Short mmCIF file of C-alpha atoms in Angstrom, two decimals:
data_model
loop_
_atom_site.label_atom_id
_atom_site.label_comp_id
_atom_site.label_asym_id
_atom_site.label_seq_id
_atom_site.Cartn_x
_atom_site.Cartn_y
_atom_site.Cartn_z
CA MET A 1 114.23 131.63 195.21
CA ASP A 2 117.63 133.42 195.04
CA ALA A 3 119.91 133.59 192.01
CA PRO A 4 122.36 130.83 193.11
CA ALA A 5 119.45 128.46 193.68
CA LEU A 6 118.02 129.25 190.24
CA LYS A 7 121.41 128.66 188.65
CA ALA A 8 121.83 125.38 190.48
CA ALA A 9 118.36 124.25 189.39
CA ARG A 10 119.10 125.18 185.78
CA ILE A 11 122.40 123.28 185.84
CA ALA A 12 120.71 120.24 187.37
CA LEU A 13 117.97 120.31 184.72
CA ARG A 14 120.58 120.64 181.96
CA ALA A 15 122.52 117.68 183.36
CA HIS A 16 119.35 115.57 183.54
CA ILE A 17 118.48 116.37 179.93
CA ASP A 18 122.04 115.62 178.82
CA ARG A 19 121.71 112.17 180.41
CA HIS A 20 118.34 111.66 178.70
CA PRO A 21 118.57 113.41 175.31
CA TRP A 22 115.20 112.00 174.24
CA ILE A 23 113.53 114.46 176.64
CA GLU A 24 114.91 117.43 174.72
CA CYS A 25 114.12 115.82 171.37
CA LEU A 26 110.54 115.02 172.35
CA SER A 27 109.97 118.45 173.93
CA ALA A 28 111.29 120.31 170.88
CA THR A 29 109.26 118.12 168.52
CA LEU A 30 106.04 118.69 170.47
CA LEU A 31 106.65 122.42 170.67
CA LEU A 32 107.40 122.77 166.96
CA SER A 33 104.42 120.56 166.08
CA LEU A 34 102.14 122.76 168.16
CA LEU A 35 103.58 125.88 166.54
CA THR A 36 103.03 124.36 163.09
CA LEU A 37 99.35 123.86 163.88
CA LEU A 38 98.97 127.33 165.39
CA VAL A 39 100.69 129.10 162.52
CA HIS A 40 99.64 126.99 159.52
CA GLY A 41 96.66 125.00 160.80
CA ALA A 42 94.18 127.12 158.83
CA SER A 43 95.27 125.17 155.74
CA LEU A 44 93.29 122.20 157.05
CA GLN A 45 90.12 124.13 156.14
CA GLY A 46 91.43 124.98 152.68
CA SER A 47 90.29 123.61 149.34
CA TRP A 48 92.28 123.00 146.17
CA ARG A 49 94.36 125.94 144.98
CA TRP A 50 96.35 127.06 141.95
CA ASP A 51 97.78 124.08 139.98
CA ASP A 52 96.09 121.41 142.08
CA GLY A 53 93.57 120.42 139.42
CA ALA A 54 96.26 119.65 136.86
CA HIS A 55 98.41 117.69 139.32
CA LEU A 56 95.46 115.69 140.65
CA SER A 57 94.44 114.68 137.15
CA TYR A 58 97.96 113.71 136.10
CA ALA A 59 98.62 111.70 139.26
CA ALA A 60 95.34 109.83 138.79
CA GLN A 61 96.12 109.14 135.14
CA TYR A 62 99.67 107.78 135.42
CA THR A 63 101.61 105.46 137.73
CA PRO A 64 104.75 106.41 139.67
CA TRP A 65 106.77 104.16 137.39
CA GLN A 66 105.69 106.24 134.41
CA TYR A 67 106.31 109.74 135.73
CA PHE A 68 109.59 108.69 137.34
CA LEU A 69 111.06 106.92 134.31
CA GLU A 70 109.13 107.58 131.08
CA PRO A 71 110.31 110.78 129.32
CA HIS A 72 107.05 111.65 127.53
CA VAL A 73 105.07 111.30 130.75
CA ALA A 74 107.59 113.32 132.77
CA GLN A 75 107.67 116.07 130.13
CA GLY A 76 103.89 116.11 130.00
CA HIS A 77 103.98 117.02 133.67
CA SER A 78 106.77 119.60 133.28
CA SER A 79 109.20 120.22 130.45
CA ALA A 80 111.20 122.60 132.66
CA ASN A 81 111.82 120.58 135.83
CA VAL A 82 112.40 117.06 137.07
CA ALA A 83 110.27 116.69 140.19
CA PRO A 84 108.29 113.43 140.03
CA TRP A 85 107.70 113.52 143.78
CA ASN A 86 105.37 116.41 143.10
CA LEU A 87 102.99 113.90 141.48
CA LEU A 88 103.79 111.15 143.98
CA PHE A 89 102.66 113.47 146.79
CA TYR A 90 99.22 113.75 145.13
CA ASP A 91 99.22 110.05 144.25
CA ILE A 92 99.77 109.00 147.85
CA ASN A 93 97.11 111.39 149.11
CA LEU A 94 94.55 110.31 146.52
CA SER A 95 95.10 106.71 147.59
CA LEU A 96 94.65 107.60 151.26
CA PHE A 97 92.11 110.43 151.26
CA GLY A 98 90.54 110.56 147.81
CA MET A 99 89.29 114.08 147.11
CA ALA A 100 89.06 115.08 150.80
CA ALA A 101 91.40 118.08 150.73
CA ALA A 102 91.78 118.14 154.52
CA GLY A 103 93.68 114.84 154.42
CA HIS A 104 96.03 116.19 151.77
CA TYR A 105 96.75 119.26 153.89
CA ALA A 106 97.26 117.13 157.01
CA HIS A 107 99.98 115.27 155.12
CA LEU A 108 101.54 118.58 154.07
CA LEU A 109 101.52 120.03 157.59
CA LEU A 110 102.95 116.79 158.96
CA LEU A 111 105.89 117.25 156.59
CA VAL A 112 106.30 120.92 157.54
CA GLY A 113 106.33 120.09 161.26
CA LEU A 114 108.65 117.10 160.78
CA GLY A 115 110.98 119.22 158.68
CA ALA A 116 111.17 121.84 161.44
CA ALA A 117 111.91 119.15 164.07
CA LEU A 118 114.66 117.64 161.92
CA PHE A 119 116.03 121.12 161.24
CA TYR A 120 116.27 121.61 165.00
CA ALA A 121 118.07 118.28 165.35
CA VAL A 122 120.55 119.26 162.63
CA LEU A 123 121.23 122.63 164.25
CA ARG A 124 121.78 120.93 167.61
CA GLU A 125 124.79 119.15 166.14
CA TRP A 126 126.58 122.52 166.33
CA VAL A 127 124.67 124.96 168.56
CA GLU A 128 122.93 125.03 171.94
CA PRO A 129 119.19 124.33 172.42
CA LEU A 130 118.00 127.97 172.50
CA PRO A 131 119.59 129.14 169.23
CA ALA A 132 118.59 125.85 167.57
CA LEU A 133 115.01 126.42 168.67
CA ILE A 134 115.13 130.03 167.45
CA GLY A 135 116.32 128.79 164.05
CA ALA A 136 113.53 126.20 163.82
CA VAL A 137 110.90 128.74 164.89
CA ALA A 138 112.24 131.21 162.32
CA LEU A 139 111.87 128.52 159.68
CA LEU A 140 108.18 128.02 160.54
CA LEU A 141 107.44 131.76 160.66
CA GLY A 142 109.10 132.59 157.35
CA LYS A 143 107.14 134.04 154.46
CA PRO A 144 108.17 131.24 152.05
CA THR A 145 107.07 128.63 154.59
CA ALA A 146 103.65 130.30 154.69
CA HIS A 147 103.41 129.76 150.93
CA ILE A 148 104.62 126.17 151.21
CA ALA A 149 102.05 125.32 153.89
CA ALA A 150 99.23 127.04 152.00
CA GLY A 151 99.56 125.06 148.76
CA LEU A 152 99.47 121.34 148.10
CA MET A 153 101.39 121.97 144.88
CA HIS A 154 104.37 122.70 147.16
CA GLY A 155 104.27 119.30 148.86
CA HIS A 156 107.45 118.15 147.11
CA TYR A 157 109.35 121.13 148.55
CA ALA A 158 108.32 120.10 152.08
CA THR A 159 109.11 116.44 151.39
CA GLY A 160 112.49 117.26 149.88
CA PHE A 161 113.35 119.38 152.90
CA VAL A 162 112.60 116.46 155.24
CA PHE A 163 114.88 114.22 153.20
CA ALA A 164 117.60 116.89 153.04
CA MET A 165 117.58 117.29 156.83
CA LEU A 166 117.69 113.51 157.29
CA SER A 167 120.67 113.42 154.95
CA ILE A 168 122.59 116.09 156.88
CA LEU A 169 121.70 114.50 160.22
CA GLY A 170 122.85 111.05 159.09
CA TRP A 171 126.03 112.55 157.63
CA THR A 172 126.99 114.31 160.87
CA ARG A 173 126.10 111.38 163.12
CA TYR A 174 128.22 109.04 161.01
CA LEU A 175 131.23 111.35 160.96
CA LYS A 176 130.96 111.82 164.72
CA GLY A 177 131.64 108.12 165.16
CA GLY A 178 128.24 106.64 164.40
CA ARG A 179 127.67 103.30 162.77
CA GLY A 180 127.48 102.74 159.04
CA TYR A 181 123.69 102.78 158.94
CA TRP A 182 123.84 106.55 159.55
CA LEU A 183 125.73 106.96 156.29
CA GLY A 184 123.26 104.63 154.59
CA LEU A 185 120.37 106.73 155.86
CA SER A 186 122.08 109.90 154.71
CA THR A 187 122.74 108.51 151.24
CA LEU A 188 119.20 107.19 150.77
CA ALA A 189 117.68 110.45 152.00
CA TYR A 190 119.80 112.44 149.54
CA LEU A 191 118.72 110.16 146.70
CA LEU A 192 115.05 110.74 147.55
CA ALA A 193 115.58 114.49 147.98
CA THR A 194 116.87 114.74 144.40
CA THR A 195 113.57 113.32 143.14
CA CYS A 196 111.64 116.04 144.93
CA LYS A 197 113.19 119.22 143.57
CA GLU A 198 116.42 120.36 141.92
CA VAL A 199 117.15 122.79 144.74
CA TYR A 200 118.18 119.87 146.96
CA VAL A 201 120.71 118.41 144.52
CA PRO A 202 123.49 120.91 145.51
CA LEU A 203 123.49 119.37 148.99
CA VAL A 204 126.34 117.19 147.71
CA VAL A 205 128.45 120.36 147.45
CA LEU A 206 127.66 121.52 150.99
CA LEU A 207 128.24 118.26 152.91
CA PRO A 208 132.07 118.09 152.63
CA PHE A 209 132.37 121.64 154.03
CA LEU A 210 130.38 120.99 157.20
CA PRO A 211 132.70 121.12 160.23
CA VAL A 212 132.48 117.51 161.31
CA GLY A 213 134.98 114.62 161.11
CA THR A 214 138.34 114.79 159.37
CA ARG A 215 138.90 115.74 155.76
CA PRO A 216 139.82 112.15 154.68
CA GLN A 217 136.68 110.86 156.42
CA ARG A 218 134.51 113.39 154.60
CA VAL A 219 136.06 112.57 151.24
CA ARG A 220 135.46 108.84 151.67
CA ALA A 221 131.91 109.36 152.92
CA LEU A 222 131.14 111.65 149.98
CA ILE A 223 131.73 108.98 147.31
CA PRO A 224 128.15 107.55 147.27
CA PHE A 225 126.73 111.09 147.13
CA VAL A 226 128.85 111.96 144.10
CA LEU A 227 127.70 108.74 142.41
CA ILE A 228 124.05 109.67 143.11
CA ALA A 229 124.64 113.16 141.68
CA LEU A 230 126.11 111.65 138.51
CA VAL A 231 123.19 109.24 138.19
CA TYR A 232 120.85 112.19 138.71
CA ILE A 233 122.45 114.02 135.79
CA GLY A 234 121.89 111.01 133.52
CA TRP A 235 118.33 110.52 134.79
CA ARG A 236 117.59 114.19 134.25
CA TYR A 237 118.91 114.00 130.69
CA LEU A 238 116.79 110.91 130.05
CA LEU A 239 113.60 112.64 131.19
CA LEU A 240 114.13 116.15 129.82
CA GLY A 241 116.30 115.41 126.81
CA ARG A 242 118.81 118.06 127.93
CA LEU A 243 121.09 118.64 130.88
CA VAL A 244 119.87 122.13 131.72
CA GLY A 245 116.19 122.53 132.47
CA GLY A 246 114.29 125.65 133.43
CA TYR A 247 111.55 127.67 131.80
CA SER A 248 111.95 128.55 128.14
CA GLN A 249 110.01 131.81 128.38
CA GLY A 250 111.72 135.11 129.00
CA VAL A 251 115.14 136.46 128.10
CA PHE A 252 117.99 136.52 130.61
CA ASP A 253 119.34 139.96 131.40
CA ALA A 254 122.29 140.24 133.79
CA SER A 255 121.37 143.66 135.16
CA GLU A 256 117.76 142.60 135.75
CA ALA A 257 118.93 139.38 137.39
CA LEU A 258 121.18 141.35 139.74
CA ARG A 259 118.35 143.74 140.58
CA GLN A 260 116.02 140.87 141.47
CA LEU A 261 118.65 139.06 143.56
CA LEU A 262 119.41 142.23 145.52
CA ARG A 263 115.70 142.49 146.35
CA VAL A 264 115.58 139.03 147.94
CA PRO A 265 116.31 140.25 151.51
CA LYS A 266 113.54 142.84 151.22
CA LEU A 267 111.13 140.24 149.87
CA LEU A 268 111.92 137.89 152.75
CA LEU A 269 111.76 140.45 155.55
CA GLY A 270 109.57 143.21 154.14
CA SER A 271 110.01 146.94 154.67
CA LYS A 272 107.79 147.42 157.74
CA PRO A 273 109.05 147.74 161.35
CA PRO A 274 109.14 144.00 162.25
CA GLY A 275 111.20 143.21 159.15
CA ASN A 276 113.48 146.21 159.66
CA ILE A 277 114.13 145.22 163.26
CA LEU A 278 114.85 141.66 162.17
CA ALA A 279 117.27 142.83 159.47
CA VAL A 280 119.19 145.11 161.85
CA VAL A 281 119.44 142.42 164.54
CA PHE A 282 120.56 139.78 162.05
CA LEU A 283 123.26 142.00 160.51
CA GLY A 284 124.48 142.93 163.99
CA LEU A 285 124.70 139.31 165.06
CA LEU A 286 126.40 138.37 161.80
CA CYS A 287 129.06 141.05 162.25
CA LEU A 288 129.58 140.07 165.88
CA ALA A 289 130.02 136.41 164.95
CA ALA A 290 132.49 137.35 162.21
CA VAL A 291 134.54 139.49 164.60
CA LYS A 292 134.65 136.70 167.18
CA ARG A 293 135.51 134.19 164.43
CA ARG A 294 132.49 132.04 165.13
CA LEU A 295 131.37 132.11 161.51
CA HIS A 296 132.61 129.16 159.49
CA ALA A 297 133.56 130.95 156.26
CA PRO A 298 133.62 127.89 153.90
CA VAL A 299 130.12 126.80 154.95
CA PHE A 300 128.83 130.39 154.75
CA PHE A 301 130.06 131.07 151.23
CA VAL A 302 129.24 127.60 149.85
CA SER A 303 125.72 127.96 151.26
CA LEU A 304 125.43 131.40 149.71
CA GLY A 305 126.36 129.97 146.31
CA ASN A 306 123.95 127.05 146.69
CA VAL A 307 121.18 129.50 147.54
CA LEU A 308 121.75 132.10 144.84
CA LEU A 309 122.79 130.08 141.78
CA PRO A 310 119.45 128.22 141.37
CA LEU A 311 117.65 131.58 141.50
CA ILE A 312 119.49 133.11 138.54
CA PRO A 313 117.52 131.32 135.76
CA LEU A 314 114.26 132.26 137.50
CA THR A 315 115.02 135.95 137.08
CA ALA A 316 114.24 135.62 133.36
CA PHE A 317 110.96 133.76 133.95
CA PRO A 318 108.78 133.84 135.95
CA GLY A 319 110.83 136.38 137.87
CA ILE A 320 111.51 136.70 141.60
CA HIS A 321 108.84 139.13 142.72
CA SER A 322 107.39 137.59 145.87
CA PRO A 323 108.58 135.52 148.88
CA ASP A 324 107.02 132.31 147.57
CA ARG A 325 108.38 128.78 147.17
CA TYR A 326 111.35 129.95 145.11
CA LEU A 327 112.78 131.63 148.22
CA PHE A 328 112.21 128.69 150.56
CA VAL A 329 115.82 127.47 150.44
CA PRO A 330 117.19 131.01 150.96
CA TRP A 331 114.94 131.27 154.02
CA VAL A 332 116.23 127.93 155.31
CA ALA A 333 119.77 129.30 154.97
CA PHE A 334 118.77 132.50 156.78
CA SER A 335 117.20 130.53 159.65
CA ALA A 336 120.27 128.33 160.01
CA CYS A 337 122.58 131.36 159.96
CA LEU A 338 120.43 133.07 162.59
CA ALA A 339 120.92 130.09 164.89
CA VAL A 340 124.66 129.90 164.26
CA VAL A 341 125.37 133.59 164.91
CA TRP A 342 123.26 133.74 168.08
CA PRO A 343 125.48 134.93 171.01
CA ARG A 344 126.84 132.13 173.15
CA GLU A 345 128.03 134.11 176.14
CA THR A 346 124.71 135.84 176.87
CA ARG A 347 123.17 135.30 180.31
CA PRO A 348 120.12 132.99 180.28
CA VAL A 349 117.67 135.74 181.22
CA PHE A 350 118.94 138.11 178.53
CA ALA A 351 119.02 135.27 176.00
CA LEU A 352 115.39 134.38 176.71
CA VAL A 353 114.26 138.00 176.51
CA GLY A 354 116.22 138.58 173.31
CA GLY A 355 114.91 135.35 171.81
CA ALA A 356 111.32 136.28 172.67
CA ALA A 357 111.75 139.72 171.05
CA LEU A 358 113.22 138.14 167.94
CA VAL A 359 110.38 135.64 167.68
CA ALA A 360 107.91 138.51 168.07
CA ALA A 361 109.52 140.30 165.11
CA LEU A 362 109.35 137.08 163.09
CA ALA A 363 105.69 136.68 164.02
CA GLY A 364 105.03 140.21 162.80
CA VAL A 365 106.63 139.50 159.43
CA HIS A 366 104.67 136.26 159.17
CA ALA A 367 101.38 137.96 160.01
CA GLN A 368 101.93 140.54 157.26
CA GLU A 369 102.47 137.83 154.66
CA LYS A 370 99.45 135.83 155.78
CA GLN A 371 97.34 138.96 155.52
CA ALA A 372 98.61 139.62 152.00
CA LEU A 373 98.03 136.01 150.95
CA ARG A 374 94.53 135.66 152.44
CA PRO A 375 92.49 137.14 149.51
CA ASN A 376 94.28 134.90 147.02
CA LEU A 377 93.58 131.79 149.09
CA ALA A 378 89.92 132.72 149.61
CA TYR A 379 89.49 133.24 145.87
CA TRP A 380 90.90 129.86 144.90
CA ASP A 381 89.11 128.01 147.71
CA THR A 382 85.78 129.45 146.57
CA LEU A 383 86.45 128.80 142.90
CA TYR A 384 87.46 125.16 143.36
CA ARG A 385 84.68 124.35 145.82
CA PHE A 386 82.08 125.69 143.41
CA ALA A 387 83.63 123.90 140.43
CA LEU A 388 83.48 120.57 142.26
CA SER A 389 79.88 120.96 143.40
CA LEU A 390 77.98 122.80 140.64
CA ASP A 391 75.30 121.25 138.46
CA LYS A 392 77.04 120.79 135.13
CA GLU A 393 73.76 120.78 133.21
CA ARG A 394 72.58 124.12 134.60
CA GLN A 395 75.62 126.03 135.84
CA ALA A 396 78.94 127.25 134.40
CA ILE A 397 81.81 129.41 135.63
CA PHE A 398 82.99 132.76 134.30
CA VAL A 399 86.61 133.64 135.21
CA VAL A 400 88.74 136.75 134.85
CA PRO A 401 92.55 137.02 135.06
CA GLU A 402 92.75 138.17 138.68
CA PHE A 403 95.15 136.62 141.20
CA GLY A 404 97.45 135.17 138.60
CA GLY A 405 98.00 137.58 135.71
CA THR A 406 96.79 136.70 132.24
CA ASP A 407 94.55 133.67 132.30
CA ASP A 408 95.05 132.23 128.80
CA GLY A 409 92.88 129.21 129.58
CA TYR A 410 94.72 128.39 132.82
CA LYS A 411 91.72 128.43 135.17
CA ARG A 412 89.60 126.53 132.66
CA PHE A 413 92.29 123.86 132.49
CA VAL A 414 92.84 123.36 136.24
CA LEU A 415 89.16 123.57 137.20
CA THR A 416 87.98 121.06 134.58
CA ARG A 417 90.80 118.68 135.49
CA ALA A 418 89.87 118.89 139.16
CA ARG A 419 86.22 118.13 138.40
CA ASN A 420 87.18 115.21 136.16
CA THR A 421 89.33 113.77 138.95
CA ALA A 422 86.58 114.28 141.51
CA ASP A 423 84.18 112.39 139.24
CA LEU A 424 86.51 109.38 139.40
CA PHE A 425 85.89 109.17 143.14
CA ALA A 426 82.16 110.00 143.06
CA PRO A 427 79.71 107.07 143.49
CA LYS A 428 77.44 108.50 140.77
CA PRO A 429 79.29 111.19 138.80
CA GLN A 430 77.16 113.65 136.90
CA PRO A 431 77.51 113.24 133.12
CA GLY A 432 78.76 116.05 130.93
CA ASP A 433 81.66 118.49 131.11
CA LEU A 434 82.39 121.36 133.44
CA LEU A 435 81.97 124.58 131.45
CA VAL A 436 84.38 127.43 132.16
CA VAL A 437 84.53 130.59 130.06
CA ASP A 438 86.82 133.62 130.24
CA GLU A 439 86.34 137.23 129.15
CA LYS A 440 87.12 136.35 125.54
CA GLY A 441 84.63 133.50 125.50
CA ARG A 442 87.37 130.89 125.28
CA GLY A 443 86.44 127.41 126.42
CA LEU A 444 82.97 127.25 124.91
CA GLU A 445 81.71 127.10 121.36
CA GLN A 446 78.27 128.24 122.43
CA VAL A 447 76.70 128.85 125.81
CA PRO A 448 72.97 127.99 125.91
CA LEU A 449 71.98 130.92 128.10
CA ALA A 450 68.35 129.78 128.14
CA THR A 451 69.21 126.74 130.25
CA LEU A 452 72.67 127.47 131.68
CA GLN A 453 73.50 130.07 134.34
CA LEU A 454 76.94 131.66 134.48
CA PHE A 455 78.49 132.28 137.92
CA GLU A 456 81.38 134.59 138.79
CA PHE A 457 83.43 135.38 141.89
CA ARG A 458 82.21 138.58 143.52
CA GLY A 459 82.22 139.72 147.12
CA GLY A 460 83.92 136.57 148.36
CA ASP A 461 81.40 134.15 146.85
CA MET A 462 80.29 132.65 143.53
CA VAL A 463 77.20 134.57 142.44
CA PRO A 464 74.95 134.22 139.37
CA MET A 465 75.50 136.74 136.58
CA PRO A 466 72.31 138.63 135.62
CA PRO A 467 71.61 139.08 131.88
CA GLU A 468 72.91 142.66 131.87
CA ARG A 469 76.19 141.52 133.44
CA VAL A 470 76.54 138.78 130.81
CA ALA A 471 75.82 141.31 128.08
CA GLU A 472 78.48 143.61 129.51
CA LYS A 473 81.21 140.98 129.89
CA LEU A 474 80.30 138.61 127.04
CA PRO A 475 78.33 140.47 124.39
CA SER A 476 78.74 137.73 121.78
CA LEU A 477 77.19 135.14 124.11
CA ALA A 478 74.35 137.43 125.05
CA ARG A 479 73.50 137.78 121.35
CA GLY A 480 73.55 134.00 120.99
CA GLN A 481 76.61 134.06 118.73
CA PRO A 482 79.23 131.31 118.99
CA ALA A 483 82.08 132.26 121.27
CA GLN A 484 85.72 131.76 120.46
CA SER A 485 86.71 128.17 121.08
CA VAL A 486 90.09 127.04 122.39
CA ARG A 487 90.59 123.33 122.29
#
């Protein structure tokens, strides 16, 4: 087939899709859903990880009414943040799937895929299908998204992103002449997003700068969002007892904060060839878009402020040292910017080849992060699975502060809470308590070594500790002396 015929066929296909926009929407959704499963589907085989035990126990203990509205319950969950949807995510999953982790992860991946599809729909309000698809694919292949999809404790980030995209989509559709229900949807979605995570609250600042509608229209439409933001401030004060949350540990240092913020691009892209290629291409496209005046400066700088300001308190504690959930919103902004600055005048063949090369670089960055994250995930999967299945009368767990810094009773806390929650769903739960001990003997007053076998993580599995290993790691227990107790 010659070039004119190919061009005519492409134009005819584009015209057909324009007459039936649901075809494009369905195709993009199916493609992004498939990519979500291919890239993040391994999570469906995962077990509980990190903070899951604590969140499971708290969600099973309290009702949504309590952790949404009662200050002492909310502060018991977190004295630093207001994110009750974090518990609601577990609450919903416990009601639907019990302690079957696969169901919890299916819910999480559904949110990740839906968020990517809605992100595509939002980008399509301003850009063509190919750059919108590149932006959505970039979102799924990002390092922070890998962390989000790998941990159930990040479910509220994924949920909040879905609501945020619904809010932007409803906002733009309404201001493009849509009916009032689009504004209602946008307002409701923003309200729900604020209950998921604080990072979605600044959306109220971004909306009036989006290039859609007239300025008077945007001002009038913004009124309910401002009211929600004001109510959020009062609700936050009610639950936390102060207007400004955040972690109380650490001391803020301006120079250290600047150093950490300047490292964000390197954390997101890495320093290996795929990340370097991606950085060079992105900067080139950004400069080209600026020269051709295709970059909407107000949106760019407002987005930059919305991305960076919430990160500043985190530089004091726990610090920004990895491309985890804290950098999810910055990666969303990067993916959106990548779609916006994508060349519009490029020939279709060159655009497809360039897009494929860019996706390959993104896939390389993603693969590096998954490789780095794999040992951590395997450790926690093994630890939780063993904790939920061991014989409490004959077996106990010995933990060391690997994959998470100093332990200080953390693993003992989350593992025992997970086992307690699992016992609530067991037909015949085994009596007694799960015993977890660390290198200092904390967690047990006395370990009856004659009847109880300690297990530790070694070589990718939980293995029994022989007497000489116990004597080496816990000499006081080997001598039959009471260990230090932390209650």
